[in-house]
Tab-separated table of C-alpha atoms in Angstrom:
chain	number	residue	atom	x	y	z
A	1	MET	CA	-3.890	43.844	33.142
A	2	THR	CA	-5.050	40.729	32.321
A	3	THR	CA	-4.971	39.043	28.985
A	4	ALA	CA	-7.896	36.802	27.810
A	5	PRO	CA	-7.014	33.410	27.111
A	6	ARG	CA	-5.836	32.919	22.989
A	7	ARG	CA	-8.829	30.822	21.330
A	8	PRO	CA	-7.211	27.847	18.737
A	9	HIS	CA	-7.186	29.534	15.237
A	10	GLU	CA	-9.937	29.126	12.973
A	11	PRO	CA	-10.237	28.543	9.626
A	12	GLY	CA	-9.636	32.434	7.777
A	13	ASP	CA	-7.906	33.708	10.886
A	14	PRO	CA	-5.088	35.484	9.898
A	15	VAL	CA	-1.795	33.478	11.200
A	16	THR	CA	2.052	34.465	10.821
A	17	LEU	CA	3.290	31.229	8.824
A	18	ASP	CA	6.980	29.996	7.956
A	19	ALA	CA	8.224	31.396	4.838
A	20	ARG	CA	9.493	28.570	3.482
A	21	ARG	CA	6.890	26.843	1.070
A	22	THR	CA	6.912	23.221	2.861
A	23	GLU	CA	6.083	24.348	5.851
A	24	ALA	CA	2.825	26.361	4.697
A	25	VAL	CA	-0.681	25.096	5.374
A	26	HIS	CA	-1.777	23.833	1.735
A	27	PRO	CA	-4.853	25.649	0.646
A	28	GLY	CA	-6.602	23.142	-1.071
A	29	HIS	CA	-7.223	20.446	1.770
A	30	ALA	CA	-8.513	22.057	4.808
A	31	ASP	CA	-11.186	19.169	4.575
A	32	LEU	CA	-8.719	16.287	4.724
A	33	ASP	CA	-9.873	14.555	7.799
A	34	GLN	CA	-13.283	14.701	6.603
A	35	LEU	CA	-13.012	13.024	3.415
A	36	PRO	CA	-14.081	9.376	2.782
A	37	LEU	CA	-11.445	6.719	2.023
A	38	PRO	CA	-11.632	6.870	-1.867
A	39	ALA	CA	-11.046	10.583	-1.952
A	40	LEU	CA	-8.467	10.734	0.749
A	41	VAL	CA	-6.521	8.087	-1.032
A	42	GLN	CA	-6.973	10.214	-4.584
A	43	VAL	CA	-5.636	13.050	-3.038
A	44	PHE	CA	-2.098	11.677	-1.448
A	45	VAL	CA	-1.663	9.604	-5.341
A	46	ASP	CA	-2.536	13.029	-7.002
A	47	ASP	CA	-0.285	15.166	-4.713
A	48	GLN	CA	2.769	13.200	-5.683
A	49	GLN	CA	2.670	14.350	-9.040
A	50	ASP	CA	3.744	17.594	-8.040
A	51	ALA	CA	7.153	15.699	-7.008
A	52	VAL	CA	7.569	14.433	-10.632
A	53	ARG	CA	7.182	18.134	-11.926
A	54	ALA	CA	9.374	19.590	-9.470
A	55	VAL	CA	12.371	16.830	-10.341
A	56	GLN	CA	11.524	17.023	-14.359
A	57	ALA	CA	12.101	21.275	-13.596
A	58	ALA	CA	15.629	20.159	-12.294
A	59	ALA	CA	16.809	18.523	-14.815
A	60	GLY	CA	19.214	20.446	-16.430
A	61	VAL	CA	20.820	20.984	-12.948
A	62	LEU	CA	20.666	17.170	-12.019
A	63	GLU	CA	22.838	16.585	-15.454
A	64	ASP	CA	25.212	19.255	-14.326
A	65	VAL	CA	25.890	17.661	-10.892
A	66	VAL	CA	26.452	14.270	-12.943
A	67	ALA	CA	28.895	15.522	-15.082
A	68	ALA	CA	30.363	17.266	-12.438
A	69	ALA	CA	30.569	14.348	-10.119
A	70	LEU	CA	32.106	11.853	-12.733
A	71	PRO	CA	35.569	12.465	-13.159
A	72	ARG	CA	35.685	12.756	-9.242
A	73	LEU	CA	34.314	8.856	-9.108
A	74	ARG	CA	36.462	7.677	-11.895
A	75	ALA	CA	39.279	8.765	-9.829
A	76	GLY	CA	38.253	7.062	-6.841
A	77	GLY	CA	36.087	9.342	-4.852
A	78	ARG	CA	33.753	8.627	-3.069
A	79	LEU	CA	29.737	9.668	-2.734
A	80	ILE	CA	29.266	11.006	0.731
A	81	TYR	CA	25.499	11.679	1.635
A	82	ALA	CA	24.501	14.466	4.311
A	83	GLY	CA	20.794	14.812	5.715
A	84	ALA	CA	18.700	14.585	8.895
A	85	GLY	CA	15.357	13.210	9.132
A	86	THR	CA	13.631	11.762	6.275
A	87	SER	CA	16.448	13.281	4.015
A	88	GLY	CA	18.965	11.396	5.801
A	89	ARG	CA	17.023	8.360	5.864
A	90	LEU	CA	16.815	8.701	1.765
A	91	GLY	CA	20.937	9.298	1.664
A	92	VAL	CA	21.004	6.014	3.821
A	93	LEU	CA	18.885	4.324	1.331
A	94	ASP	CA	20.512	5.352	-1.857
A	95	ALA	CA	24.075	4.870	-0.511
A	96	THR	CA	22.958	1.000	0.230
A	97	GLU	CA	21.043	0.372	-2.847
A	98	LEU	CA	24.529	1.132	-4.947
A	99	THR	CA	26.089	-2.099	-3.867
A	100	PRO	CA	23.788	-4.612	-4.036
A	101	THR	CA	22.614	-3.111	-7.997
A	102	PHE	CA	25.943	-2.105	-8.971
A	103	SER	CA	28.725	-3.848	-7.099
A	104	TRP	CA	29.928	-0.214	-5.951
A	105	PRO	CA	32.132	-0.976	-3.095
A	106	PRO	CA	30.273	0.008	0.118
A	107	GLU	CA	33.210	2.500	1.294
A	108	ARG	CA	32.843	4.129	-1.562
A	109	ALA	CA	29.079	5.262	-0.724
A	110	VAL	CA	29.027	6.973	2.685
A	111	PRO	CA	26.093	7.805	4.296
A	112	LEU	CA	25.929	10.646	7.209
A	113	ILE	CA	22.607	11.152	9.181
A	114	ALA	CA	22.206	13.802	11.977
A	115	GLY	CA	21.623	11.572	15.387
A	116	GLY	CA	23.889	8.364	13.641
A	117	MET	CA	22.434	5.588	12.312
A	118	GLU	CA	20.352	5.236	15.307
A	119	ALA	CA	18.136	7.943	14.010
A	120	VAL	CA	17.683	5.752	10.794
A	121	ARG	CA	14.733	3.898	13.046
A	122	HIS	CA	14.345	6.364	15.756
A	123	ALA	CA	13.968	10.167	15.491
A	124	VAL	CA	17.010	11.577	17.698
A	125	GLU	CA	15.504	14.987	18.862
A	126	GLY	CA	17.570	18.116	18.327
A	127	ALA	CA	20.123	16.339	16.163
A	128	GLU	CA	19.188	18.120	13.080
A	129	ASP	CA	20.173	21.471	15.166
A	130	ASP	CA	23.657	20.578	15.552
A	131	ARG	CA	25.695	22.436	12.835
A	132	GLU	CA	28.942	21.433	14.433
A	133	ALA	CA	28.045	17.630	14.616
A	134	GLY	CA	27.270	17.779	10.763
A	135	ALA	CA	30.719	19.586	10.143
A	136	ALA	CA	32.317	16.728	12.464
A	137	ASP	CA	30.932	13.752	10.979
A	138	VAL	CA	32.327	14.949	7.723
A	139	ARG	CA	35.634	15.529	8.900
A	140	ALA	CA	35.564	12.146	10.180
A	141	VAL	CA	35.279	10.514	6.831
A	142	CYS	CA	38.411	12.608	5.319
A	143	PRO	CA	37.056	14.124	2.400
A	144	GLY	CA	39.119	14.977	-0.312
A	145	THR	CA	39.179	16.369	-3.790
A	146	ASP	CA	37.864	13.523	-5.497
A	147	ASP	CA	34.498	12.659	-3.402
A	148	VAL	CA	31.291	13.956	-3.536
A	149	LEU	CA	29.178	15.543	-1.081
A	150	LEU	CA	25.196	15.232	-1.232
A	151	ALA	CA	23.828	16.927	1.243
A	152	VAL	CA	19.561	16.708	1.276
A	153	ALA	CA	17.127	18.743	3.395
A	154	ALA	CA	13.977	19.717	2.065
A	155	SER	CA	13.627	22.862	4.283
A	156	GLY	CA	16.960	24.176	3.020
A	157	THR	CA	17.963	25.224	6.434
A	158	THR	CA	18.962	22.551	8.201
A	159	PRO	CA	22.128	23.235	10.946
A	160	TYR	CA	23.489	19.648	10.518
A	161	VAL	CA	23.577	19.755	6.913
A	162	LEU	CA	24.900	23.033	6.235
A	163	GLY	CA	27.904	22.151	8.905
A	164	ALA	CA	28.489	19.278	6.377
A	165	VAL	CA	28.202	21.155	3.408
A	166	HIS	CA	31.000	23.722	4.805
A	167	ALA	CA	33.329	21.178	5.816
A	168	ALA	CA	33.659	18.779	2.769
A	169	ARG	CA	33.669	22.233	0.986
A	170	ALA	CA	36.604	23.420	2.766
A	171	ALA	CA	38.162	20.039	2.213
A	172	GLY	CA	38.211	20.256	-1.357
A	173	ALA	CA	34.843	18.277	-2.434
A	174	LEU	CA	32.558	18.789	-4.617
A	175	THR	CA	29.407	19.666	-3.187
A	176	VAL	CA	25.959	19.451	-4.036
A	177	GLY	CA	23.114	20.838	-2.289
A	178	ILE	CA	19.544	19.351	-3.026
A	179	ALA	CA	16.371	21.655	-0.857
A	180	ASN	CA	12.707	21.797	-1.713
A	181	ASN	CA	12.781	25.501	-0.574
A	182	PRO	CA	14.043	28.266	-2.831
A	183	GLY	CA	16.178	31.054	-1.593
A	184	THR	CA	17.414	28.963	1.448
A	185	PRO	CA	20.863	28.486	2.711
A	186	LEU	CA	21.351	25.073	1.214
A	187	LEU	CA	20.982	26.437	-2.185
A	188	ASP	CA	23.573	29.110	-1.557
A	189	ALA	CA	26.548	27.327	0.186
A	190	PRO	CA	27.232	24.518	-1.769
A	191	HIS	CA	29.030	24.261	-5.474
A	192	LEU	CA	25.971	23.135	-7.001
A	193	ALA	CA	22.467	23.419	-5.868
A	194	VAL	CA	19.240	21.339	-7.172
A	195	LEU	CA	15.533	23.134	-6.119
A	196	LEU	CA	12.674	20.508	-5.914
A	197	ASP	CA	10.256	23.304	-5.692
A	198	THR	CA	7.624	20.932	-4.792
A	199	GLY	CA	5.585	23.260	-2.331
A	200	PRO	CA	3.049	23.268	0.467
A	201	GLU	CA	2.280	19.226	1.782
A	202	VAL	CA	-1.110	17.661	1.830
A	203	ILE	CA	-0.367	17.223	5.778
A	204	SER	CA	1.670	20.544	6.654
A	205	GLY	CA	5.104	20.406	6.790
A	206	SER	CA	5.256	16.418	6.648
A	207	THR	CA	7.967	16.439	4.023
A	208	ARG	CA	8.335	12.480	4.224
A	209	LEU	CA	5.648	13.186	1.573
A	210	LYS	CA	5.950	14.573	-1.759
A	211	ALA	CA	9.059	16.559	-1.007
A	212	GLY	CA	10.802	13.129	0.229
A	213	THR	CA	9.567	11.756	-3.225
A	214	ALA	CA	10.839	14.134	-4.954
A	215	GLN	CA	14.474	13.698	-3.005
A	216	LYS	CA	14.592	10.060	-4.061
A	217	ILE	CA	13.811	10.391	-7.347
A	218	ALA	CA	16.655	13.199	-7.567
A	219	LEU	CA	19.291	10.780	-5.430
A	220	ASN	CA	17.915	8.015	-8.100
A	221	THR	CA	18.865	9.756	-11.038
A	222	ILE	CA	22.091	11.341	-9.802
A	223	SER	CA	23.461	7.713	-8.720
A	224	SER	CA	22.131	5.777	-11.221
A	225	ALA	CA	23.419	8.189	-13.945
A	226	LEU	CA	26.669	8.293	-12.572
A	227	MET	CA	26.646	4.193	-12.655
A	228	VAL	CA	25.729	3.793	-16.266
A	229	GLN	CA	28.650	6.256	-17.207
A	230	LEU	CA	30.895	4.416	-15.017
A	231	GLY	CA	30.129	1.450	-17.099
A	232	LYS	CA	27.926	-0.473	-14.559
A	233	VAL	CA	24.827	-1.005	-16.952
A	234	TYR	CA	25.109	-2.698	-20.924
A	235	GLY	CA	22.246	-1.660	-22.686
A	236	ASN	CA	19.795	-1.194	-20.115
A	237	LEU	CA	20.818	-4.438	-17.922
A	238	MET	CA	22.241	-3.835	-14.660
A	239	VAL	CA	25.591	-6.303	-15.557
A	240	ASP	CA	27.567	-5.196	-12.363
A	241	MET	CA	25.666	-7.135	-9.834
A	242	ARG	CA	26.922	-10.575	-8.457
A	243	ALA	CA	23.840	-13.142	-8.574
A	244	SER	CA	24.031	-14.062	-4.525
A	245	ASN	CA	20.775	-15.527	-3.975
A	246	ASP	CA	18.082	-17.627	-5.799
A	247	LYS	CA	15.980	-14.364	-7.290
A	248	LEU	CA	19.362	-12.873	-8.370
A	249	GLN	CA	20.640	-16.083	-9.849
A	250	GLY	CA	17.371	-16.139	-12.033
A	251	ARG	CA	17.832	-12.390	-13.015
A	252	ALA	CA	21.253	-12.613	-14.066
A	253	VAL	CA	20.493	-15.723	-16.531
A	254	ARG	CA	18.135	-13.977	-17.916
A	255	MET	CA	20.190	-10.922	-18.346
A	256	VAL	CA	22.931	-13.305	-19.597
A	257	ARG	CA	20.327	-14.935	-21.992
A	258	HIS	CA	18.925	-11.364	-23.808
A	259	ALA	CA	22.232	-9.711	-23.872
A	260	THR	CA	23.930	-12.991	-26.008
A	261	GLY	CA	21.404	-15.059	-27.007
A	262	ALA	CA	23.056	-18.085	-25.484
A	263	ASP	CA	20.904	-20.979	-23.879
A	264	ASP	CA	20.090	-21.620	-20.498
A	265	ASP	CA	22.825	-23.973	-19.965
A	266	ALA	CA	25.502	-21.791	-21.422
A	267	ALA	CA	24.173	-18.949	-19.428
A	268	ARG	CA	24.105	-20.434	-16.218
A	269	THR	CA	27.692	-22.403	-16.937
A	270	ALA	CA	29.330	-18.806	-17.770
A	271	LEU	CA	27.821	-17.304	-14.699
A	272	ALA	CA	29.402	-20.147	-12.748
A	273	GLN	CA	32.958	-19.565	-13.997
A	274	ALA	CA	32.536	-16.086	-13.709
A	275	ASP	CA	31.498	-16.487	-9.948
A	276	GLY	CA	28.023	-14.787	-10.760
A	277	HIS	CA	29.383	-11.669	-12.524
A	278	VAL	CA	26.716	-11.059	-15.229
A	279	LYS	CA	29.549	-8.670	-16.812
A	280	THR	CA	32.110	-10.911	-17.101
A	281	ALA	CA	30.056	-13.829	-18.065
A	282	ILE	CA	28.531	-11.827	-21.093
A	283	VAL	CA	32.133	-10.472	-22.454
A	284	MET	CA	32.914	-14.548	-21.938
A	285	LEU	CA	29.884	-15.609	-24.388
A	286	MET	CA	29.854	-12.647	-26.658
A	287	LEU	CA	33.772	-13.136	-27.492
A	288	HIS	CA	34.039	-17.129	-26.907
A	289	VAL	CA	37.080	-15.994	-24.290
A	290	ASP	CA	37.680	-17.488	-20.937
A	291	VAL	CA	37.139	-15.996	-17.774
A	292	ALA	CA	40.731	-14.587	-17.378
A	293	GLN	CA	40.574	-13.034	-20.797
A	294	ALA	CA	36.850	-11.618	-20.116
A	295	ALA	CA	38.361	-9.990	-17.335
A	296	ALA	CA	41.245	-8.779	-18.677
A	297	ARG	CA	39.260	-7.094	-21.519
A	298	LEU	CA	36.866	-5.427	-19.063
A	299	THR	CA	39.718	-3.854	-16.981
A	300	ALA	CA	41.178	-2.630	-20.538
A	301	ALA	CA	38.155	-0.891	-21.067
A	302	GLY	CA	37.683	0.518	-17.873
A	303	GLY	CA	34.804	-1.779	-16.792
A	304	HIS	CA	32.497	-1.241	-19.518
A	305	ALA	CA	31.242	-3.940	-21.142
A	306	ARG	CA	30.355	-2.650	-24.351
A	307	LEU	CA	33.704	-1.153	-24.738
A	308	ALA	CA	35.331	-4.497	-24.120
A	309	LEU	CA	33.510	-5.850	-26.674
A	310	ASN	CA	34.167	-3.342	-29.460
A	311	ALA	CA	37.754	-3.542	-28.535
A	312	PRO	CA	40.399	-4.824	-31.380
């Protein structure tokens, strides 16, 4: 018996879809390819609001993540990121930006991405399906009890990421899962689970859109809140940066002036003596001490400028 060839699915046809919400066909954009340009752009912009709402709904658990990670980082632990595809690239981005922004040691922000660093620019097909590779990559960086794994996967089912979680947890690290679908393994396997329920994408299944945006916001929130708690910020100034180029030198001078009320010449002189370190220059000027005394006060205060300034 011969079977007639199947015709392409038409709108309204019953179609068996993936149960994951990020893989669903968005019900509101069946005519996306026919929209005039202004309407098309507005659709993409408006849909990003769902990313913000998803992170807002997860604020309580993000607070729990920061609270659990903080003592581990204070004890010398590392942030280890694990992901594949867009999620992996966002982990690489967050890890990389901690050093220029907060002078966080690069060896204490370890990004792992399925397929290795080649996958940052080129898709490595099938790498995300290798659960043992995720576990092996984690074991290769020798996680310990002071380390924190941030495992990110929009689907919540990526084998590479699940392998990373299980290996990190077995080694005693704190494990955090960040996923965009409820009821998925990545929200069951780790110590703490962050659901960013962004729903279907405007372009069906393209989780580089609002799912990725929500992940970026969540990672920014976790790492930035940790850096504030670790004394990398004074007021809302990123005072642990070093002025390593013309743009940053200008920014450093403005921050020192803003924090201390010093004039331009005094700010530049203090920064030169402090090797471009904003926090040290601020303590020098506020307390009228030399660079060695400022550095000693900051060390005694655990790196917190406000504590150094208020110490007897």
